[in-house]
C-alpha atoms as one frame of an Amber mdcrd trajectory, in Angstrom:
protein
  -5.962  -8.841 -66.061  -8.243 -11.544 -67.497  -8.111 -13.683 -64.313 -11.765
 -14.687 -64.525 -11.609 -15.379 -68.260  -8.430 -17.425 -67.855  -9.985 -19.533
 -65.119 -13.100 -20.242 -67.196 -11.133 -21.166 -70.301  -9.018 -23.573 -68.272
 -12.184 -25.089 -66.809 -13.426 -25.753 -70.346 -10.131 -27.374 -71.327 -10.150
 -29.577 -68.236 -13.648 -30.790 -69.114 -12.284 -32.094 -72.416  -9.341 -33.898
 -70.824  -9.334 -37.675 -71.223 -11.507 -37.808 -74.348 -10.136 -39.730 -77.315
 -11.644 -37.505 -79.984 -13.129 -34.048 -80.228 -16.707 -34.578 -81.422 -19.488
 -32.188 -82.385 -21.343 -33.038 -79.166 -18.546 -32.307 -76.705 -17.315 -29.276
 -78.653 -20.821 -27.817 -78.527 -20.861 -28.226 -74.753 -17.457 -26.582 -74.503
 -18.485 -23.686 -76.735 -21.528 -23.046 -74.568 -19.211 -22.457 -71.627 -16.802
 -20.386 -73.733 -19.668 -18.225 -74.988 -20.824 -17.583 -71.441 -17.293 -16.749
 -70.277 -16.746 -14.266 -73.103 -20.071 -12.529 -72.565 -19.330 -12.228 -68.839
 -15.989 -10.649 -69.823 -17.997  -7.954 -71.637 -16.960  -9.043 -75.130 -19.212
  -7.759 -77.924 -22.081 -10.192 -78.594 -21.503 -10.403 -82.365 -17.789 -10.970
 -81.780 -18.571 -13.803 -79.340 -20.993 -15.412 -81.759 -18.510 -15.387 -84.648
 -15.597 -16.485 -82.451 -17.453 -19.545 -81.127 -18.546 -20.443 -84.657 -14.955
 -20.249 -85.947 -13.560 -22.318 -83.055 -16.224 -24.987 -83.533 -15.567 -25.254
 -87.270 -11.811 -25.526 -86.647 -12.195 -28.146 -83.898 -14.822 -30.604 -85.136
 -13.335 -33.784 -86.541  -9.724 -33.101 -85.589  -8.062 -36.258 -84.333  -6.022
 -35.989 -81.206  -2.345 -35.971 -82.071  -0.246 -38.681 -80.463   0.968 -37.701
 -77.009  -1.573 -34.884 -76.841  -4.968 -34.741 -75.135  -8.106 -33.152 -76.641
  -7.806 -30.301 -74.180  -4.360 -29.480 -75.595  -5.697 -29.544 -79.145  -8.426
 -27.136 -78.048  -5.893 -24.829 -76.409  -4.066 -24.578 -79.748  -7.284 -23.958
 -81.693  -8.596 -21.340 -79.246  -5.180 -19.665 -79.073  -5.032 -19.395 -82.873
  -8.553 -17.966 -83.041  -7.889 -15.455 -80.254  -4.726 -14.347 -82.057  -6.636
 -13.938 -85.304  -9.432 -12.050 -83.518  -7.056  -9.504 -81.978  -4.512  -9.437
 -84.801  -2.623  -9.051 -86.945   0.419  -7.555 -85.190   0.709  -3.894 -86.125
   2.911  -1.987 -83.701   4.727   0.013 -86.366   4.668   3.783 -86.261   5.100
   5.147 -89.762   7.572   8.022 -89.679   7.788  10.650 -92.406  10.919  12.302
 -93.751  11.496  15.139 -93.371   9.793  15.333 -89.997   8.012  15.899 -87.850
   5.683  12.895 -87.800   2.516  14.198 -86.129   0.703  11.734 -83.846  -2.642
  12.846 -82.449  -4.178  11.218 -79.378  -7.950  11.338 -78.938 -10.392   9.852
 -76.453 -12.837  10.410 -73.649 -11.866  12.246 -70.477 -10.419   9.940 -67.844
  -9.065   7.427 -70.344  -5.455   8.301 -69.579  -4.530  10.378 -72.667  -2.097
  12.728 -70.941  -0.192   9.959 -69.169  -0.236   7.895 -72.372   1.191  10.859
 -74.312   4.129  10.929 -71.887   4.560   7.133 -72.060   4.479   7.234 -75.851
   7.041  10.037 -75.781   9.339   7.888 -73.636   8.858   4.968 -76.041   9.725
   7.162 -79.048  12.824   8.610 -77.375  13.976   5.043 -76.690  13.611   4.447
 -80.447  16.046   7.305 -81.039  13.409   9.875 -82.046  13.647  13.503 -80.965
  10.157  14.031 -79.569   8.009  17.031 -78.690   4.950  16.598 -76.473   2.150
  19.062 -77.194  -0.167  20.112 -74.352  -3.356  20.690 -76.354  -5.902  19.517
 -73.771  -7.199  22.984 -72.906 -10.447  21.799 -71.310  -9.440  19.699 -68.319
  -8.063  21.720 -65.409  -4.317  21.214 -64.868  -3.962  18.950 -67.938  -1.320
  21.261 -69.428   0.593  21.432 -66.150   0.389  17.635 -65.786   2.034  17.066
 -69.175   4.717  19.653 -68.403   5.546  17.858 -65.134   5.636  14.449 -66.856
   7.836  15.845 -69.628  10.224  17.249 -67.019  10.428  13.834 -65.323  11.274
  12.172 -68.635  13.509  15.004 -69.906  11.249  15.431 -72.963  10.348  18.873
 -74.338   6.732  19.998 -73.950   5.072  22.724 -76.035   2.333  24.742 -74.315
   0.603  28.116 -74.624  -1.587  30.248 -72.409  -4.499  29.924 -74.811  -7.980
  28.447 -75.149  -7.724  27.904 -78.907  -6.719  24.267 -79.444  -6.380  24.656
 -83.219  -3.951  27.571 -82.817  -1.887  25.695 -80.210  -1.656  22.610 -82.431
  -0.577  24.615 -85.505   2.045  26.569 -83.570   3.367  23.385 -81.955   3.833
  21.623 -85.290   5.557  24.730 -86.677   7.889  24.745 -83.654   8.621  21.029
 -84.147   9.446  21.582 -87.822  11.703  24.566 -87.177  13.636  22.747 -84.432
  14.106  19.440 -86.264  11.935  17.257 -84.058  11.260  13.795 -85.447   7.862
  13.408 -83.785   5.190  15.661 -82.272   2.661  13.959 -79.979  -0.575  15.934
 -79.497  -2.513  15.429 -76.260  -6.022  16.649 -77.115  -9.072  17.406 -74.978
 -11.599  14.774 -73.982 -15.137  14.866 -72.663 -17.102  12.770 -70.222 -19.165
  11.536 -73.163 -19.103  11.820 -76.945 -20.785  15.003 -78.195 -20.825  17.077
 -81.367 -18.804  19.925 -79.872 -16.033  17.546 -78.874 -15.948  15.867 -82.248
 -16.006  19.189 -84.080 -13.054  20.482 -82.057 -11.036  17.311 -82.702 -11.921
  17.406 -86.393 -10.790  21.043 -86.590  -7.445  20.196 -84.955  -6.976  17.254
 -87.324  -7.811  19.407 -90.328  -5.379  22.120 -89.200  -2.309  19.913 -88.655
  -3.170  16.838 -90.807  -1.723  14.287 -88.353   0.028  11.339 -89.921  -1.509
   8.994 -87.371  -4.473   9.286 -84.995  -4.625   6.922 -82.026  -7.657   6.519
 -79.822  -6.823   6.104 -76.135  -9.413   3.830 -74.456  -9.845   2.823 -70.833
  -9.992  -0.998 -70.962 -11.893  -1.090 -67.673 -14.959   0.420 -69.367 -15.434
  -2.718 -71.478 -18.074  -2.310 -74.196 -18.233   1.450 -73.620 -14.621   1.627
 -74.810 -15.504  -0.318 -77.963 -18.581   1.810 -78.666 -16.606   5.031 -78.248
 -13.898   3.636 -80.549 -16.533   3.011 -83.206 -17.876   6.576 -82.897 -14.418
   8.159 -83.016 -13.437   6.056 -86.028 -16.481   7.227 -87.984 -15.560  10.874
 -87.400 -11.750  10.873 -87.385 -10.586   7.795 -89.339  -8.364   6.253 -86.669
  -5.051   4.522 -87.356  -4.992   2.490 -84.173  -6.055   2.099 -80.565  -4.122
   2.306 -77.295  -5.792   0.417 -74.438  -4.985   1.741 -70.972  -5.421   0.378
 -67.433  -5.080  -3.276 -68.386  -3.441  -3.756 -64.995  -6.726  -2.946 -63.268
  -9.928  -4.939 -62.978 -10.258  -5.278 -66.738 -12.433  -8.175 -67.823 -10.927
  -8.278 -71.295 -13.944  -7.304 -73.385 -12.346  -4.243 -74.949  -9.119  -6.036
 -75.907 -11.046  -8.865 -77.561 -13.670  -6.692 -79.264 -12.134  -3.436 -80.419
 -10.245  -4.781 -83.455 -13.210  -6.811 -84.708 -15.689  -3.947 -84.251 -13.593
  -1.035 -85.585 -11.203  -2.828 -87.910  -8.394  -0.797 -86.339  -5.391  -2.514
 -84.711  -4.472  -2.234 -81.048  -1.065  -0.560 -81.175  -0.101  -0.375 -77.501
  -1.411  -1.354 -74.084  -0.887   0.449 -70.787  -0.104  -2.098 -68.083   0.604
   0.150 -65.107   0.873   3.685 -63.814   4.647   4.023 -64.248   5.851   5.909
 -67.292   7.696   2.901 -68.711   4.632   0.642 -68.515   3.496   0.954 -72.113
   3.882  -2.235 -74.157   3.606  -2.968 -77.849   0.517  -5.094 -78.438   1.144
  -8.625 -79.705  -2.061 -10.671 -80.196  -0.301 -14.028 -79.880   1.300 -13.034
 -76.558  -2.009 -11.689 -75.243  -3.731 -14.932 -76.254  -1.104 -16.812 -74.242
  -1.803 -14.670 -71.179  -5.570 -15.115 -71.521  -5.208 -18.906 -71.749  -2.805
 -19.054 -68.797   0.143 -20.100 -70.972   2.276 -17.152 -69.925   4.266 -14.733
 -72.040   7.936 -15.631 -71.829   8.932 -13.461 -74.807   7.696 -10.263 -73.140
   9.207 -11.404 -69.855  12.655 -11.809 -71.412  12.337  -8.467 -73.212  11.522
  -6.764 -69.917  14.468  -8.483 -68.247  16.859  -7.327 -70.943  15.678  -3.744
 -70.544  16.616  -3.733 -66.859  19.799  -5.820 -66.867  23.115  -4.855 -68.350
  24.426  -7.483 -70.779  27.791  -7.557 -68.997  26.102  -8.089 -65.630  23.989
 -10.880 -67.119  27.104 -12.735 -68.308  28.741 -12.369 -64.881  25.576 -13.632
 -63.209  25.364 -16.683 -65.453  28.989 -17.546 -64.722  28.358 -17.248 -60.977
  25.335 -19.546 -61.235  27.344 -22.108 -63.209  30.089 -22.054 -60.557  27.648
 -22.153 -57.660  28.948 -18.849 -56.298  25.623 -17.021 -56.694  25.135 -15.102
 -53.427  22.544 -12.987 -51.645  24.051  -9.786 -53.112  23.320 -11.144 -56.570
  19.808 -12.043 -55.498  19.255  -8.508 -54.187  20.172  -7.167 -57.632  17.589
  -9.519 -59.141  14.883  -8.341 -56.759  15.617  -4.676 -57.422  15.474  -5.258
 -61.191  12.203  -7.166 -60.841  10.704  -4.212 -58.956  11.582  -1.973 -61.898
  10.002  -4.418 -64.330   6.524  -3.988 -62.814   4.208  -5.670 -60.356   5.462
  -8.961 -58.942   2.193 -10.759 -59.626   1.998  -9.557 -63.236   5.572 -10.652
 -63.899   5.067 -14.122 -62.424   1.927 -14.531 -64.538   4.114 -14.360 -67.626
   5.659 -17.678 -66.578   3.836 -20.646 -68.186   1.470 -22.313 -65.715   1.888
 -19.655 -63.016  -1.407 -17.790 -63.576  -3.536 -20.484 -61.921  -1.194 -20.829
 -58.947  -1.243 -17.079 -58.306  -5.034 -16.747 -58.411  -5.558 -16.548 -54.652
  -2.169 -15.143 -53.694  -1.802 -11.612 -52.404   1.550 -10.565 -53.825   1.869
  -6.905 -52.953   5.655  -6.746 -52.912   5.832  -6.929 -49.097   7.505 -10.325
 -49.398  10.431  -8.767 -51.235  10.678  -6.045 -48.612  10.940  -8.593 -45.793
  13.517 -10.636 -47.667  15.529  -7.502 -48.410  15.455  -6.620 -44.703  16.887
 -10.044 -43.834  19.611  -9.807 -46.484  20.567  -6.261 -45.455  20.979  -7.485
 -41.863  23.688  -9.920 -42.995  27.389  -9.155 -43.072  29.287  -9.082 -46.351
  30.691 -12.550 -45.645  27.249 -13.977 -44.840  25.788 -12.649 -48.070  28.654
 -14.130 -50.079  28.713 -17.479 -48.225  25.331 -18.336 -46.648  26.795 -21.645
 -45.399  28.489 -19.766 -42.514  25.148 -18.626 -41.044  24.886 -20.608 -37.805
  22.458 -20.265 -34.896  24.024 -17.132 -33.262  24.228 -15.430 -36.639  20.587
 -16.282 -37.399  19.491 -14.684 -34.134  21.500 -11.528 -34.853  20.172 -11.266
 -38.432  16.600 -11.874 -37.250  16.876  -9.144 -34.611  18.160  -6.692 -37.214
  15.396  -7.522 -39.688  12.552  -7.689 -37.176  11.728 -11.343 -37.908  12.206
 -14.686 -36.153  15.398 -16.813 -36.420  13.487 -19.634 -38.116  12.411 -17.137
 -40.824  16.076 -16.458 -41.544  16.809 -20.178 -41.525  13.961 -20.908 -43.963
  15.057 -18.199 -46.374  18.688 -19.378 -46.319  17.699 -23.004 -46.927  15.420
 -22.071 -49.816  18.121 -19.868 -51.299  20.738 -22.613 -51.140  18.399 -25.178
 -52.722  17.601 -22.715 -55.515  21.292 -21.996 -56.027  22.113 -25.699 -56.330
  19.232 -26.231 -58.752  20.322 -23.302 -60.931  23.881 -24.607 -60.991  22.697
 -28.025 -62.162  20.397 -26.623 -64.831  22.652 -23.873 -66.146  25.134 -26.400
 -67.488  22.519 -28.705 -68.964  20.194 -28.620 -71.906  17.344 -26.763 -70.220
  16.771 -24.223 -72.993  14.114 -22.192 -71.198  16.396 -21.502 -68.247  19.259
 -20.485 -70.506  16.912 -18.206 -72.417  15.888 -16.453 -69.228  19.460 -16.276
 -68.005  20.392 -14.518 -71.233  18.036 -11.795 -69.997  20.021 -11.586 -66.779
  17.783 -13.220 -64.206  16.184 -16.515 -63.223  12.465 -16.563 -62.560  12.491
 -20.071 -61.125  14.702 -19.016 -58.240  12.631 -15.901 -57.712   9.358 -17.858
 -57.471  10.913 -20.182 -54.861  12.223 -17.235 -52.884   8.823 -15.534 -53.126
   7.306 -18.673 -51.616   9.730 -18.385 -48.703   8.846 -14.715 -48.365   5.135
 -15.520 -48.189   5.796 -17.976 -45.356   7.613 -15.255 -43.423   4.717 -12.870
 -44.016   2.110 -15.466 -43.007   3.974 -16.345 -39.791   4.245 -12.650 -38.984
   0.482 -12.219 -39.432  -0.296 -15.251 -37.268   1.917 -13.927 -34.469   0.164
 -10.551 -34.569  -3.213 -12.297 -34.318  -2.033 -14.421 -31.380  -0.722 -11.333
 -29.588  -4.044  -9.542 -30.099  -5.961 -12.538 -28.791  -3.641 -12.722 -25.789
  -4.431  -9.105 -24.902  -8.150  -9.816 -25.154  -7.837 -12.785 -22.744  -5.984
 -10.651 -20.198  -8.825  -8.170 -20.140
């Protein structure tokens, strides 16, 4: 997400590099480019106008701090303003006692309400809350069945009825939740292809019947300003408590994320960053600002790592790295955990400075598959001690993995260099590495190994092209 916006912001910062002072003239030039970038990202015009005004006022006359360049001062100013624009942080869900806390999801059809209801249910269960999902979208075909299937996958109870009366279903569901001591009831309501009076009346009737403690609007971030406009309409009729932006892993230009808080006054509570049921994140404006500006998001990265690594395993791994006994089996565990954490490209983007390097890279996970094939073709001894892999062993491993011997050699060499580097850094004062290791994995080694994997993939593609050309010549 935000690739185009990130690139344009960085272009603006580069244009300021080397200047001794930020002046009104050069800041005006920079803001012209920023304004254009934001409008192209489908950010609301009034929001863009105010944002550029605030950045300009904050920047003019600021002396460059020693050891910093003007571009770095501007990064700090723009980051602060982006954080303020999207903030403050408000990811709290206010629970009532006695329960149940009733959370109602509203939104247009196709925005991802049903999947978001299941994701939110998973999030609540992880918080220790006994949760009931309510299938109250009685308009869209198979919506009820979809929520039942998702609930079964997550082992979360789902309330449903064979009825067309959404108010009745909602009232009965809340009664069931109260009688069975559920902490939370999440209502998945019906949407429409566009906002209309009938839709709003139905939602208002449901809200009046069950008096939800919180109403969240689920918006498709890929619709840009349409998402913001619909949020404004819903807020006027329902009095929203927050917004959940979905599909931020798609071709989202960022307009909705940057506009919705300023236009509606309602905080973004969560963001959907993928199709998997665990890909719902709390929204943190400062972290999102870091992603937009290409500065990464190490805090979220470490949190994700800790979710998928056992603390005991992390300690063992760190000890192995310190001793230099980190082997291919350990690396396989890292790769498998990284797969669970989400898309490879999205994870690497959370590393500071990686967003620009990944711009033109096609990281579809195939690199990990090829590396796994090579590792699985090794014997137990070879995985534990890569130093023993000589020429005959390389040929055998390559044959088993369907690659060339020099691919195996390249991967082993890269692995051993990474292992030596990790050993040197793990005992030093490199705080960032230790922080990541406390999460149970090392992203630096992974990025180097990914580079080796890309080389294997590229060589494989070139050989296929050569073979095809050879067949053409023979004809």
